[in-house]
CSV table of N, CA and C in Angstrom, one decimal:
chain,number,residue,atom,x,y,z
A,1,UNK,N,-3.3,11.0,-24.4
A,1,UNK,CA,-4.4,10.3,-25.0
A,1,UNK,C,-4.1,8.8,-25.0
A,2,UNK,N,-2.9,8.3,-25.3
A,2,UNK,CA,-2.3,6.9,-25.4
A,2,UNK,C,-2.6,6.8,-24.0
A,3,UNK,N,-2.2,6.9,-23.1
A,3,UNK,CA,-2.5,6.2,-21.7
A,3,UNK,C,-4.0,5.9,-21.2
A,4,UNK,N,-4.8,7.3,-21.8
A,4,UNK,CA,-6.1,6.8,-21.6
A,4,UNK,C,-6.6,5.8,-22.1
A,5,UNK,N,-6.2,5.5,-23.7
A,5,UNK,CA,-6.9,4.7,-24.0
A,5,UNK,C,-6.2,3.2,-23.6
A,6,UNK,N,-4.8,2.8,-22.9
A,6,UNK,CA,-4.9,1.4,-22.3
A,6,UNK,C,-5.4,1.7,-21.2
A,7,UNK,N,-5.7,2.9,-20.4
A,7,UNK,CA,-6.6,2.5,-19.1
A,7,UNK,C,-8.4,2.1,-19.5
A,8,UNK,N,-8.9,2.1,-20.8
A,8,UNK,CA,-9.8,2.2,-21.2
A,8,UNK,C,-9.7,0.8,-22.4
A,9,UNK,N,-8.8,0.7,-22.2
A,9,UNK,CA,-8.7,-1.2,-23.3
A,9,UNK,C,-9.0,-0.3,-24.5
A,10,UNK,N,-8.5,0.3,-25.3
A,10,UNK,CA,-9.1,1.1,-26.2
A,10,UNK,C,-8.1,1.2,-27.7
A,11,UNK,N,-7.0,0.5,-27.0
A,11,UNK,CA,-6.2,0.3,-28.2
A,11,UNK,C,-6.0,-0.5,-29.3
A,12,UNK,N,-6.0,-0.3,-30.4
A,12,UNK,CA,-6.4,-1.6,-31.2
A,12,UNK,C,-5.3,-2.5,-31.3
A,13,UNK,N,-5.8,-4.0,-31.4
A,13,UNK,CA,-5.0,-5.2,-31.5
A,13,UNK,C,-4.0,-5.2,-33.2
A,14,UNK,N,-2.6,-5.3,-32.9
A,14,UNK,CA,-1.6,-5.1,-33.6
A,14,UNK,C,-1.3,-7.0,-33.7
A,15,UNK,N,-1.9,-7.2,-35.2
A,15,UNK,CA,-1.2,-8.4,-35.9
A,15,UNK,C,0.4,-8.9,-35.5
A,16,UNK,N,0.5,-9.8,-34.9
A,16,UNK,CA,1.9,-10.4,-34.7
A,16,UNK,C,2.1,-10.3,-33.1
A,17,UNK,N,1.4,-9.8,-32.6
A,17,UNK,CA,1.6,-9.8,-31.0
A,17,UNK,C,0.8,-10.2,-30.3
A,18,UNK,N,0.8,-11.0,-29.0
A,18,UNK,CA,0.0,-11.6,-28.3
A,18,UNK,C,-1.3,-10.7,-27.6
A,19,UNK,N,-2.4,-11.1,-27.5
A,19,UNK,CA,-3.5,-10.6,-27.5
A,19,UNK,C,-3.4,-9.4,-26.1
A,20,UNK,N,-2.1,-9.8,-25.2
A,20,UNK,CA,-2.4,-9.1,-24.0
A,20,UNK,C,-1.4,-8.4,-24.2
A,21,UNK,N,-0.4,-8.2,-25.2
A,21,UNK,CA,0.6,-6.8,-25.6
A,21,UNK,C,0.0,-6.0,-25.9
A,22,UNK,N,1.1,-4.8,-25.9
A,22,UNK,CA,0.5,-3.2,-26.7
A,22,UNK,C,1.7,-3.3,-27.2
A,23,UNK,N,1.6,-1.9,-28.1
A,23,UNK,CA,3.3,-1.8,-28.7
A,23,UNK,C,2.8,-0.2,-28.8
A,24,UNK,N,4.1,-0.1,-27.5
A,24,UNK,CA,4.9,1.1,-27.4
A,24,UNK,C,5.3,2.5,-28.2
A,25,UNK,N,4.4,3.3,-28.5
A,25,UNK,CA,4.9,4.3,-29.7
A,25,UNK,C,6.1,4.8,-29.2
A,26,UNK,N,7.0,5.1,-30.0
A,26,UNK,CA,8.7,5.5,-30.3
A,26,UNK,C,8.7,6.9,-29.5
A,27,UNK,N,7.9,7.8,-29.5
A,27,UNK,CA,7.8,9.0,-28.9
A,27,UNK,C,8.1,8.4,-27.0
A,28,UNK,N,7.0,7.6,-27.0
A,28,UNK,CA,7.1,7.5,-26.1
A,28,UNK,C,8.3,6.6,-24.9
A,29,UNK,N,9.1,5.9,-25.9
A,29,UNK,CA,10.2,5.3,-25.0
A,29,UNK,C,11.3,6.4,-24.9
A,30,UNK,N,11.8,5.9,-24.1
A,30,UNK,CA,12.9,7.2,-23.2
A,30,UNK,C,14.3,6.1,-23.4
A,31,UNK,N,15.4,6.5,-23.9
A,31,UNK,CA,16.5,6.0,-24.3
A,31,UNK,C,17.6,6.5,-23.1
A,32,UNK,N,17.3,7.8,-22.5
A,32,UNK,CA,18.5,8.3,-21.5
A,32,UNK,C,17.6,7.7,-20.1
A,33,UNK,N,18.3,8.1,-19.3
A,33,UNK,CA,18.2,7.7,-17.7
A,33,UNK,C,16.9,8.3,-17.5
A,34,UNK,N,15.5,7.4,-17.4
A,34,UNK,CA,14.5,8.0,-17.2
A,34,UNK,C,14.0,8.7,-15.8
A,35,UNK,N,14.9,8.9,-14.4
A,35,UNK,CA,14.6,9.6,-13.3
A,35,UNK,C,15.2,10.9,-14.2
A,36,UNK,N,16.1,11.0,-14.7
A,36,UNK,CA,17.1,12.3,-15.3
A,36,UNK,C,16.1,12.7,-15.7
A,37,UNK,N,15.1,12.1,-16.6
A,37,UNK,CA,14.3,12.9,-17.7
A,37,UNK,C,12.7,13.0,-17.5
A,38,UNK,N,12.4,12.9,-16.2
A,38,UNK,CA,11.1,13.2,-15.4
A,38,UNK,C,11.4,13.9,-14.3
A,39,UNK,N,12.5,14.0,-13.4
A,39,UNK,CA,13.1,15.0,-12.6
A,39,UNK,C,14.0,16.1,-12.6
A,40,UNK,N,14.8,16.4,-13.6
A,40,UNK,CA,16.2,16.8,-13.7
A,40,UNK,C,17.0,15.9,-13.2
A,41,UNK,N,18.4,16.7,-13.3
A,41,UNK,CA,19.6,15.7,-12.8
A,41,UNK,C,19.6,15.9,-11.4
A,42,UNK,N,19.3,16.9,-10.9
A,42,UNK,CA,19.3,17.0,-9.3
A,42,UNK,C,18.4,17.7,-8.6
A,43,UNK,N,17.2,16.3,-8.2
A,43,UNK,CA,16.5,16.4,-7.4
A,43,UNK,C,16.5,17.1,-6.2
A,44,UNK,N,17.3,17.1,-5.5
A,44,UNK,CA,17.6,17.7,-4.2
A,44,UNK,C,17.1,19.3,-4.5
A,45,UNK,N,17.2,19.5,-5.7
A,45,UNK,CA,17.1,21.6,-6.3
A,45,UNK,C,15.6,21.5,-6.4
A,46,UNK,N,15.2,20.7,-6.7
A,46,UNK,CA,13.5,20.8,-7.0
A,46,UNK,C,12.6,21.4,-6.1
A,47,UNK,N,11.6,21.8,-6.5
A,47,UNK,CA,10.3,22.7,-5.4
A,47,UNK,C,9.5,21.3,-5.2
A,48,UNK,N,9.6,21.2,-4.5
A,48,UNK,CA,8.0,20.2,-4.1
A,48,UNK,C,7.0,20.0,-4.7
A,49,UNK,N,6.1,21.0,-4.8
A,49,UNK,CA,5.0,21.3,-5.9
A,49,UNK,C,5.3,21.0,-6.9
A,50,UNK,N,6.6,21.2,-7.7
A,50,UNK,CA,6.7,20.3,-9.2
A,50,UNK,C,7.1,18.5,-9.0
A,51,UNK,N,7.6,18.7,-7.7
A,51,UNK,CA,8.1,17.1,-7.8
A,51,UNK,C,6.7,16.1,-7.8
A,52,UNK,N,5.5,17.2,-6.8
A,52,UNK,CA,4.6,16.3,-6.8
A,52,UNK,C,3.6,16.4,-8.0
A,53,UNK,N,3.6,17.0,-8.7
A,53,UNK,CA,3.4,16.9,-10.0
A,53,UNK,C,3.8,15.6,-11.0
A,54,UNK,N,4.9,15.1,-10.8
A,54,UNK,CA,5.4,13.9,-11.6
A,54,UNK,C,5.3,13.3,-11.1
A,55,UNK,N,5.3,11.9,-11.6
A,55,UNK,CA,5.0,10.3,-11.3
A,55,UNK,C,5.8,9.6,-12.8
A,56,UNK,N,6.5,8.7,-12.1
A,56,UNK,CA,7.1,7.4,-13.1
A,56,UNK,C,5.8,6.0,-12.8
A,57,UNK,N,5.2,5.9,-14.0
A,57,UNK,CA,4.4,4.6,-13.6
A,57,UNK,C,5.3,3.5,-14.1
A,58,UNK,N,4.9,2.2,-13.5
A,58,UNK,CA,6.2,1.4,-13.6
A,58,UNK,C,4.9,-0.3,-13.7
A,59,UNK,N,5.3,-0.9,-14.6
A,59,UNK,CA,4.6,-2.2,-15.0
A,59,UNK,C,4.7,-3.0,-13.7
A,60,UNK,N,5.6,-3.5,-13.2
A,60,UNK,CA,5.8,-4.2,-12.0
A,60,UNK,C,6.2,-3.2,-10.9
A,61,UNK,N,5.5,-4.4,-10.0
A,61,UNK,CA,6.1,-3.7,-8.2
A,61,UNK,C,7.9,-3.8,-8.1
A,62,UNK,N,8.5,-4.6,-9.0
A,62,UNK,CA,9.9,-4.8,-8.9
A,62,UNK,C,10.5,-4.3,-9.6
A,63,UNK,N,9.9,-3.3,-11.0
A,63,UNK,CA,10.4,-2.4,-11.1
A,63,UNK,C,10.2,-0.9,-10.7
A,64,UNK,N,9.2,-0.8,-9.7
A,64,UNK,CA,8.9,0.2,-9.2
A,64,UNK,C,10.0,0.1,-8.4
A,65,UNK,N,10.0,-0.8,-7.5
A,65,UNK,CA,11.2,-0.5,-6.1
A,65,UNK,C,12.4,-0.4,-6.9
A,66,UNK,N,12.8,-0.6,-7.9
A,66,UNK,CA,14.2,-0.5,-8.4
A,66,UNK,C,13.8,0.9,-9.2
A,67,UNK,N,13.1,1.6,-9.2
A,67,UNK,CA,13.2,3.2,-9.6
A,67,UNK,C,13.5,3.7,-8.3
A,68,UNK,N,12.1,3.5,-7.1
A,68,UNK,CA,12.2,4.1,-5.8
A,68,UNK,C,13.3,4.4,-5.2
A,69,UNK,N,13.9,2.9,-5.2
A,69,UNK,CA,15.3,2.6,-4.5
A,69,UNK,C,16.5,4.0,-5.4
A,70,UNK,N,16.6,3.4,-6.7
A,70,UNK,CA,17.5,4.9,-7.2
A,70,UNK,C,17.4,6.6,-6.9
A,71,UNK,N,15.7,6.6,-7.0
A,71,UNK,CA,15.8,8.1,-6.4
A,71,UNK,C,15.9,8.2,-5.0
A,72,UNK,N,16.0,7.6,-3.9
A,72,UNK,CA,16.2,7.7,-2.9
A,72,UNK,C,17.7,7.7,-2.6
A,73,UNK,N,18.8,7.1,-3.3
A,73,UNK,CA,20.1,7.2,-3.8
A,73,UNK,C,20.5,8.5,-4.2
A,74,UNK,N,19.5,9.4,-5.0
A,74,UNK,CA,20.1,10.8,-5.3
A,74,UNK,C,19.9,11.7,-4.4
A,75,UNK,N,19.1,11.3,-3.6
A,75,UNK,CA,18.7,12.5,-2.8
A,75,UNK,C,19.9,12.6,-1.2
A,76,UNK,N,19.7,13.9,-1.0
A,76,UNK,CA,20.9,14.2,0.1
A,76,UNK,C,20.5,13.5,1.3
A,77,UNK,N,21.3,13.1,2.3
A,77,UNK,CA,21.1,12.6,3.6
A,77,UNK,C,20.6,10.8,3.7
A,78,UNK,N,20.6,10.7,4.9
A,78,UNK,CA,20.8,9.6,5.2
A,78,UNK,C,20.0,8.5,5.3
A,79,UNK,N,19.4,7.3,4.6
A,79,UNK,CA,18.1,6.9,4.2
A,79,UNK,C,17.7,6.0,5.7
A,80,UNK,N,16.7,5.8,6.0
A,80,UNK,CA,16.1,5.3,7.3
A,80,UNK,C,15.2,4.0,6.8
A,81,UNK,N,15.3,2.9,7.6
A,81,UNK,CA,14.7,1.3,7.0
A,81,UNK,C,13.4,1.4,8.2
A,82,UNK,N,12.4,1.1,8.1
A,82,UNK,CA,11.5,1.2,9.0
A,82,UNK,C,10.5,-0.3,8.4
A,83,UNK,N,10.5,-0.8,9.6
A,83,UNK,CA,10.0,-2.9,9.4
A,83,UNK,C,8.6,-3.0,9.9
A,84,UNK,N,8.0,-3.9,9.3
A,84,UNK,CA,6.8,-4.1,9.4
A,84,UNK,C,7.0,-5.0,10.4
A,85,UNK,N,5.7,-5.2,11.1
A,85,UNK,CA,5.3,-6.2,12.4
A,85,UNK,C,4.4,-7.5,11.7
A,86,UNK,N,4.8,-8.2,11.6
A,86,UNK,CA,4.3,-9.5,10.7
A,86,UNK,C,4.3,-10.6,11.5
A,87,UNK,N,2.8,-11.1,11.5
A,87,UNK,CA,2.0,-12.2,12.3
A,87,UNK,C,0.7,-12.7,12.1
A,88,UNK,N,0.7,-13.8,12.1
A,88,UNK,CA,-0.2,-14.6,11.7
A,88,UNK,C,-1.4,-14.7,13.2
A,89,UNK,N,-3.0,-14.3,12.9
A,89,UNK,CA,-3.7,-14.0,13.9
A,89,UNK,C,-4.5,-15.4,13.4
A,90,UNK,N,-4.4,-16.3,14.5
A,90,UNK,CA,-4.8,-17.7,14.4
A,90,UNK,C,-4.8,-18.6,15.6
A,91,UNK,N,-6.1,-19.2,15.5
A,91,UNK,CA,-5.9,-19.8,17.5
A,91,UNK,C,-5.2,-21.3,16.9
A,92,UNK,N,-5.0,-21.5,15.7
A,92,UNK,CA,-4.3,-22.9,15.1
A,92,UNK,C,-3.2,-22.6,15.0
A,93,UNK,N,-2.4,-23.5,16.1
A,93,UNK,CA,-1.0,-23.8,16.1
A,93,UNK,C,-0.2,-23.7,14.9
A,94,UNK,N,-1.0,-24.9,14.6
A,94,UNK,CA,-0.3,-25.5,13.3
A,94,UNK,C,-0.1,-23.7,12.3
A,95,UNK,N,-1.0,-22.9,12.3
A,95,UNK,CA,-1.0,-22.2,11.5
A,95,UNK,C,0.6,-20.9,11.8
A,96,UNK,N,0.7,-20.9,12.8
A,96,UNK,CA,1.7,-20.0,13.5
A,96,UNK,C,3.0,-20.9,13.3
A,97,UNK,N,2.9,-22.3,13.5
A,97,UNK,CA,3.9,-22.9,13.0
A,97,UNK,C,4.7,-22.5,11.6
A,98,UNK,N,3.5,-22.9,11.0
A,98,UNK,CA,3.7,-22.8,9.2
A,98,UNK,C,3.5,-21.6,8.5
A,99,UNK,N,3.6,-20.6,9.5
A,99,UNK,CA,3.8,-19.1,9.2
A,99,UNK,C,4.5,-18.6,10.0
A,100,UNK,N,5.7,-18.7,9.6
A,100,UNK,CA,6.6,-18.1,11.0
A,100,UNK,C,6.9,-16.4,10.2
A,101,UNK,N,7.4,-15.6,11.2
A,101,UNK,CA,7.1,-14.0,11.1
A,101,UNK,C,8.4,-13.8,9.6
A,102,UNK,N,9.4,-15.0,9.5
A,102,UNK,CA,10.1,-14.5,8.4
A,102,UNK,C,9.7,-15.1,6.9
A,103,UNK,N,8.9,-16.3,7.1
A,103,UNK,CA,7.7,-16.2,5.8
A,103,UNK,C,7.5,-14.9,5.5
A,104,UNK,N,6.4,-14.3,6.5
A,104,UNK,CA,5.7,-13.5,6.1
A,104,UNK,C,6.4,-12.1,5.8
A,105,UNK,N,7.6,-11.8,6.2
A,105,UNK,CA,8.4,-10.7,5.4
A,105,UNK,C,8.8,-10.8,4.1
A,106,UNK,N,8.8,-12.0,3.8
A,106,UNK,CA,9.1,-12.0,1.9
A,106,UNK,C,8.0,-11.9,1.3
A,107,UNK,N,6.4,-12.0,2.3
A,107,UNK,CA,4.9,-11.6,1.2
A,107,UNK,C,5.2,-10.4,0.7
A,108,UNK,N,4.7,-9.5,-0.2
A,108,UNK,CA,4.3,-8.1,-0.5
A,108,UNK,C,3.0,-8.1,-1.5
A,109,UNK,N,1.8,-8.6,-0.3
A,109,UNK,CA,0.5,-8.8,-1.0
A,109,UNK,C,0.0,-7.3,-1.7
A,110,UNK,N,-0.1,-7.2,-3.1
A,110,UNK,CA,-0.7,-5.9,-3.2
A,110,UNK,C,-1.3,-5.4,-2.5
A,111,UNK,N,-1.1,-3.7,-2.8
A,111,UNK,CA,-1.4,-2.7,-1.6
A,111,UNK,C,-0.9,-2.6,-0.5
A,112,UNK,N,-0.2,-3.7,-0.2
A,112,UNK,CA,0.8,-3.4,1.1
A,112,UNK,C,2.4,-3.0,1.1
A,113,UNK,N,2.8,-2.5,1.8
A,113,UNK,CA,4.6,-2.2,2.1
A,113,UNK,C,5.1,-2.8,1.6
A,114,UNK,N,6.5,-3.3,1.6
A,114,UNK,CA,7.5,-3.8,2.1
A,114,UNK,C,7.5,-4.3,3.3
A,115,UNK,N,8.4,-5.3,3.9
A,115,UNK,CA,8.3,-5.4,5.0
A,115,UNK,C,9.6,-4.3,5.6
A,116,UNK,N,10.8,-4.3,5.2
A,116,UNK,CA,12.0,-3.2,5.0
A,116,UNK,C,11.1,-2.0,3.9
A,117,UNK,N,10.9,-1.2,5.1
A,117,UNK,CA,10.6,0.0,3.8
A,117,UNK,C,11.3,1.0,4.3
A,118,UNK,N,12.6,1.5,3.5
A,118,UNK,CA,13.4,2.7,2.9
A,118,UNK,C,13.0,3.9,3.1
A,119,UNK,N,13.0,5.0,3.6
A,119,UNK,CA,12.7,6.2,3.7
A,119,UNK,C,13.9,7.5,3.5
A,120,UNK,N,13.6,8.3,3.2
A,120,UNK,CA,14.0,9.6,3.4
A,120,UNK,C,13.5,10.6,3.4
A,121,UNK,N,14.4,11.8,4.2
A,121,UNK,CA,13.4,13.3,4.3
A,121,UNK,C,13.7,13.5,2.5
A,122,UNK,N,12.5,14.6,2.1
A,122,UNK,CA,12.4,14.8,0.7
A,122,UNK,C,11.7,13.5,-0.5
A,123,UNK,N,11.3,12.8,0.3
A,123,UNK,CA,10.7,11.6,-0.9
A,123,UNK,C,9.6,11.9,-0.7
A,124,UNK,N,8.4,11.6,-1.5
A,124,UNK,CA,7.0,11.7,-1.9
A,124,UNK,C,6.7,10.2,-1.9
A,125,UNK,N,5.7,9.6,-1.0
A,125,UNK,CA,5.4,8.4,-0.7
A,125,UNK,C,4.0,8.8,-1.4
A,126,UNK,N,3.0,7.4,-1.4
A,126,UNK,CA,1.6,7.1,-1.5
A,126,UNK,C,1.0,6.4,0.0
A,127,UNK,N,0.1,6.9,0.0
A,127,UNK,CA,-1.0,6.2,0.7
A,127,UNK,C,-1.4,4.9,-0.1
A,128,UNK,N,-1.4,3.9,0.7
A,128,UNK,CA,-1.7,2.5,0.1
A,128,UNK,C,-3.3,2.0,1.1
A,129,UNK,N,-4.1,2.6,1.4
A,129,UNK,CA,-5.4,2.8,2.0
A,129,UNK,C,-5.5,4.0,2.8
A,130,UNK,N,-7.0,3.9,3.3
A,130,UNK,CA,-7.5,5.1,3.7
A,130,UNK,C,-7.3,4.7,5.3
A,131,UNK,N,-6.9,6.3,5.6
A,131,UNK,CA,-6.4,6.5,7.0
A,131,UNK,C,-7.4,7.5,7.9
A,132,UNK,N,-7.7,8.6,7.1
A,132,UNK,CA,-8.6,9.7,7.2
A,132,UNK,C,-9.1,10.7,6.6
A,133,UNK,N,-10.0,10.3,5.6
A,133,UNK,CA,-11.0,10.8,4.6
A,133,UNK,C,-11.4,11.9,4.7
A,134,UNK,N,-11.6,12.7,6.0
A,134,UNK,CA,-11.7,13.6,6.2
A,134,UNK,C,-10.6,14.7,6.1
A,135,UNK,N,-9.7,14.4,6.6
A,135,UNK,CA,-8.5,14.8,6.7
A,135,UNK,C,-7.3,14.6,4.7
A,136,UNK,N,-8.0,14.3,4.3
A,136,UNK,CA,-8.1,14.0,2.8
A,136,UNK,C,-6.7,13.0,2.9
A,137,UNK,N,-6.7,11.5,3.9
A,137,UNK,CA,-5.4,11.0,4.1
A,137,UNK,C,-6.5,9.4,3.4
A,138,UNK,N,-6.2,9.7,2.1
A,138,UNK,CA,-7.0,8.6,1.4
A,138,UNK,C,-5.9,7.6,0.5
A,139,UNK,N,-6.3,6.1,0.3
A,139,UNK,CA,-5.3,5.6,-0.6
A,139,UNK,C,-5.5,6.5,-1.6
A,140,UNK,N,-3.7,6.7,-2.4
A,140,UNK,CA,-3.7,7.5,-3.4
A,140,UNK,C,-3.1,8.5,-3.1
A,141,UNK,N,-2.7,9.1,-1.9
A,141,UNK,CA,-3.1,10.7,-1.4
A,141,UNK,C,-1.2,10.6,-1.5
A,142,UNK,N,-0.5,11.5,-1.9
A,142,UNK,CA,0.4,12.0,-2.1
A,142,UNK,C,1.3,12.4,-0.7
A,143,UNK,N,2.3,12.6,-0.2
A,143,UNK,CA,2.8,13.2,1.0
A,143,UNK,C,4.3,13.1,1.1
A,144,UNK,N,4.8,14.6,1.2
A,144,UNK,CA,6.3,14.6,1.0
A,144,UNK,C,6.8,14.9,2.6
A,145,UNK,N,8.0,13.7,2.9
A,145,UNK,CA,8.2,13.4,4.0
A,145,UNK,C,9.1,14.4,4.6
A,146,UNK,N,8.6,14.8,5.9
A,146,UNK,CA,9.4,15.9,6.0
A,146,UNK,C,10.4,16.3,7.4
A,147,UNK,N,10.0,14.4,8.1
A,147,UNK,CA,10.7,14.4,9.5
A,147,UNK,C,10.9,12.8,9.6
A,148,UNK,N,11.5,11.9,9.7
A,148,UNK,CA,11.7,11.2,10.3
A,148,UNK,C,11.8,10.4,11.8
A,149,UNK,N,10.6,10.0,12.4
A,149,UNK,CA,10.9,9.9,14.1
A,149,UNK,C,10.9,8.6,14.1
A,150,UNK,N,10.7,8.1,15.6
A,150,UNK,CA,11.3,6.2,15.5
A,150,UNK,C,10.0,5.9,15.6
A,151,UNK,N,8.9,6.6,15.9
A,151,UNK,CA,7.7,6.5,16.0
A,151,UNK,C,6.7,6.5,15.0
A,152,UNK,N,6.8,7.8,14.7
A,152,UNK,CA,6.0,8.3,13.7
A,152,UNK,C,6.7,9.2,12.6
A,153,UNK,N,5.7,9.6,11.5
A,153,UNK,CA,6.9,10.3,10.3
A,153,UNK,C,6.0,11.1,10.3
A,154,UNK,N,6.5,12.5,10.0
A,154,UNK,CA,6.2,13.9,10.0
A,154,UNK,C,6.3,14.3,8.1
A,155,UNK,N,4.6,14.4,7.3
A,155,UNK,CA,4.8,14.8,6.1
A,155,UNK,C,3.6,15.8,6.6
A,156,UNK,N,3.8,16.5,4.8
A,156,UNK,CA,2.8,17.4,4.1
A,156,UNK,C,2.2,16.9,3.2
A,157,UNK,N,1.0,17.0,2.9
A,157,UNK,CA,0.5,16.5,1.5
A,157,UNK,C,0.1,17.6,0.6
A,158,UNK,N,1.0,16.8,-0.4
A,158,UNK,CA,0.8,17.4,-1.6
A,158,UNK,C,-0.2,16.9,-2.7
A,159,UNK,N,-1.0,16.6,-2.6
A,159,UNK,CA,-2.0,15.9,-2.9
A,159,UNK,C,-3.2,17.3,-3.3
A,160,UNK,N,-3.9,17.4,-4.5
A,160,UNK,CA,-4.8,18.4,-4.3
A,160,UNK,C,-5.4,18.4,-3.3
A,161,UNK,N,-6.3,17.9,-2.6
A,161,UNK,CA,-6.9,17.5,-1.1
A,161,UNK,C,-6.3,18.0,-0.1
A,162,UNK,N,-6.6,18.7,0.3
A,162,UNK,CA,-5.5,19.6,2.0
A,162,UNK,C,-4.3,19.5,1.7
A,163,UNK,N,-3.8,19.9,0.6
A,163,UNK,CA,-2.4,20.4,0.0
A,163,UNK,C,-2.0,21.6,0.9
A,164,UNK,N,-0.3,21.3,1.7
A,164,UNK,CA,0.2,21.8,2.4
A,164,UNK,C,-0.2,21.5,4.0
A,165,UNK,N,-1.5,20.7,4.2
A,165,UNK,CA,-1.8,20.1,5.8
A,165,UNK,C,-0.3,19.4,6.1
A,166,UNK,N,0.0,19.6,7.1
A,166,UNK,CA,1.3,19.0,7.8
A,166,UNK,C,0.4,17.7,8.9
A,167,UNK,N,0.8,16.6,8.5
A,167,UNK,CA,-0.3,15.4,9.3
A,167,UNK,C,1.3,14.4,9.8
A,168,UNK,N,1.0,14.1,11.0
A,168,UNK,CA,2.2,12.7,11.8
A,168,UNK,C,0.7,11.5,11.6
A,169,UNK,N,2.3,10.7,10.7
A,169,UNK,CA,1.4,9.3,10.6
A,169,UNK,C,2.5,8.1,11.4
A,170,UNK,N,1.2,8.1,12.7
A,170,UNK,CA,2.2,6.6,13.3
A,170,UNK,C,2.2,5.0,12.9
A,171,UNK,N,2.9,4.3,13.9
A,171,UNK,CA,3.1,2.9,13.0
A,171,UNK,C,2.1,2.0,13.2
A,172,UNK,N,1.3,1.3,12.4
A,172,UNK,CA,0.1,0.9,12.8
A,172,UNK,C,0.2,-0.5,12.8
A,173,UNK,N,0.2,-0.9,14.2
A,173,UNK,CA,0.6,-2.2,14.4
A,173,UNK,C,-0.8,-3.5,13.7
């Protein structure tokens, strides 16, 4: 009920704190290693279906990737870096000048990648837009990765929506 009501502004304003805080009920802060205590201690043993059940929501994108990054660290095998193609589409010089391709790997404009994005078999990624609506491959949509190629990556989604479809999503230049 606490989460609905800050996705609903619904919480009442607490004397002594700035208008755009909340304050945290005690229940709800976690003191031990919080991947330990939304996954167990070894992921690698989990079913799918419960992993895709859970989610860590994370205030920032930079503490998100510093969760990501750790459970990607527990899990078995070998992690794979897959790079974005970054370019500035402009018939002005000047603009291709003053956007050269390694600018543009340090952007991470909301809703987009990484430019270095991290992979492993066994992680549960997000759709960050819609790819195929029909195919229930919508931003949002859940999918546990289940092949790694240099091409394209081989998941399932676990996503209520065509839960269990096996879909290859290639690299979209």
């Amino acid at each position: 009920m606490w989460l609905l009501n800050i996705g609903s502004g619904n919480l009442p304003e607490i004397s002594g704190l700035p208008c755009d805080s909340i304050e945290i009920p005690q229940q709800m802060a976690l003191e031990e290693n919080l991947i330990e205590a939304i996954y167990s201690e070894n992921l690698n043993d989990m079913d799918f279906e419960q992993l895709a059940k859970d989610v860590i929501l994370a205030p920032t994108n930079m503490k998100t990737l510093e969760i990501n990054r750790s459970i990607i660290a527990k899990l078995h095998g070998e992690p794979r870096t897959f790079y974005s193609s970054d370019s500035i589409i402009s018939e002005n010089q000047n603009d291709q000048q003053n956007y050269p391709p390694e600018f543009l790997h340090d952007l991470t404009p909301s809703g987009m990648p990484l430019h270095a994005l991290m992979l492993k078999k066994g992680v549960i990624v997000m759709l960050l837009r819609n790819l195929n609506p029909k195919q229930g491959l919508c931003n949002g949509t859940r999918l546990l990765i289940t092949c790694l190629h240099e091409n394209f990556i081989s998941q399932k989604i676990v996503s209520e929506c065509n839960r269990g479809c096996v879909v290859f999503l290639s690299r979209i230049e």
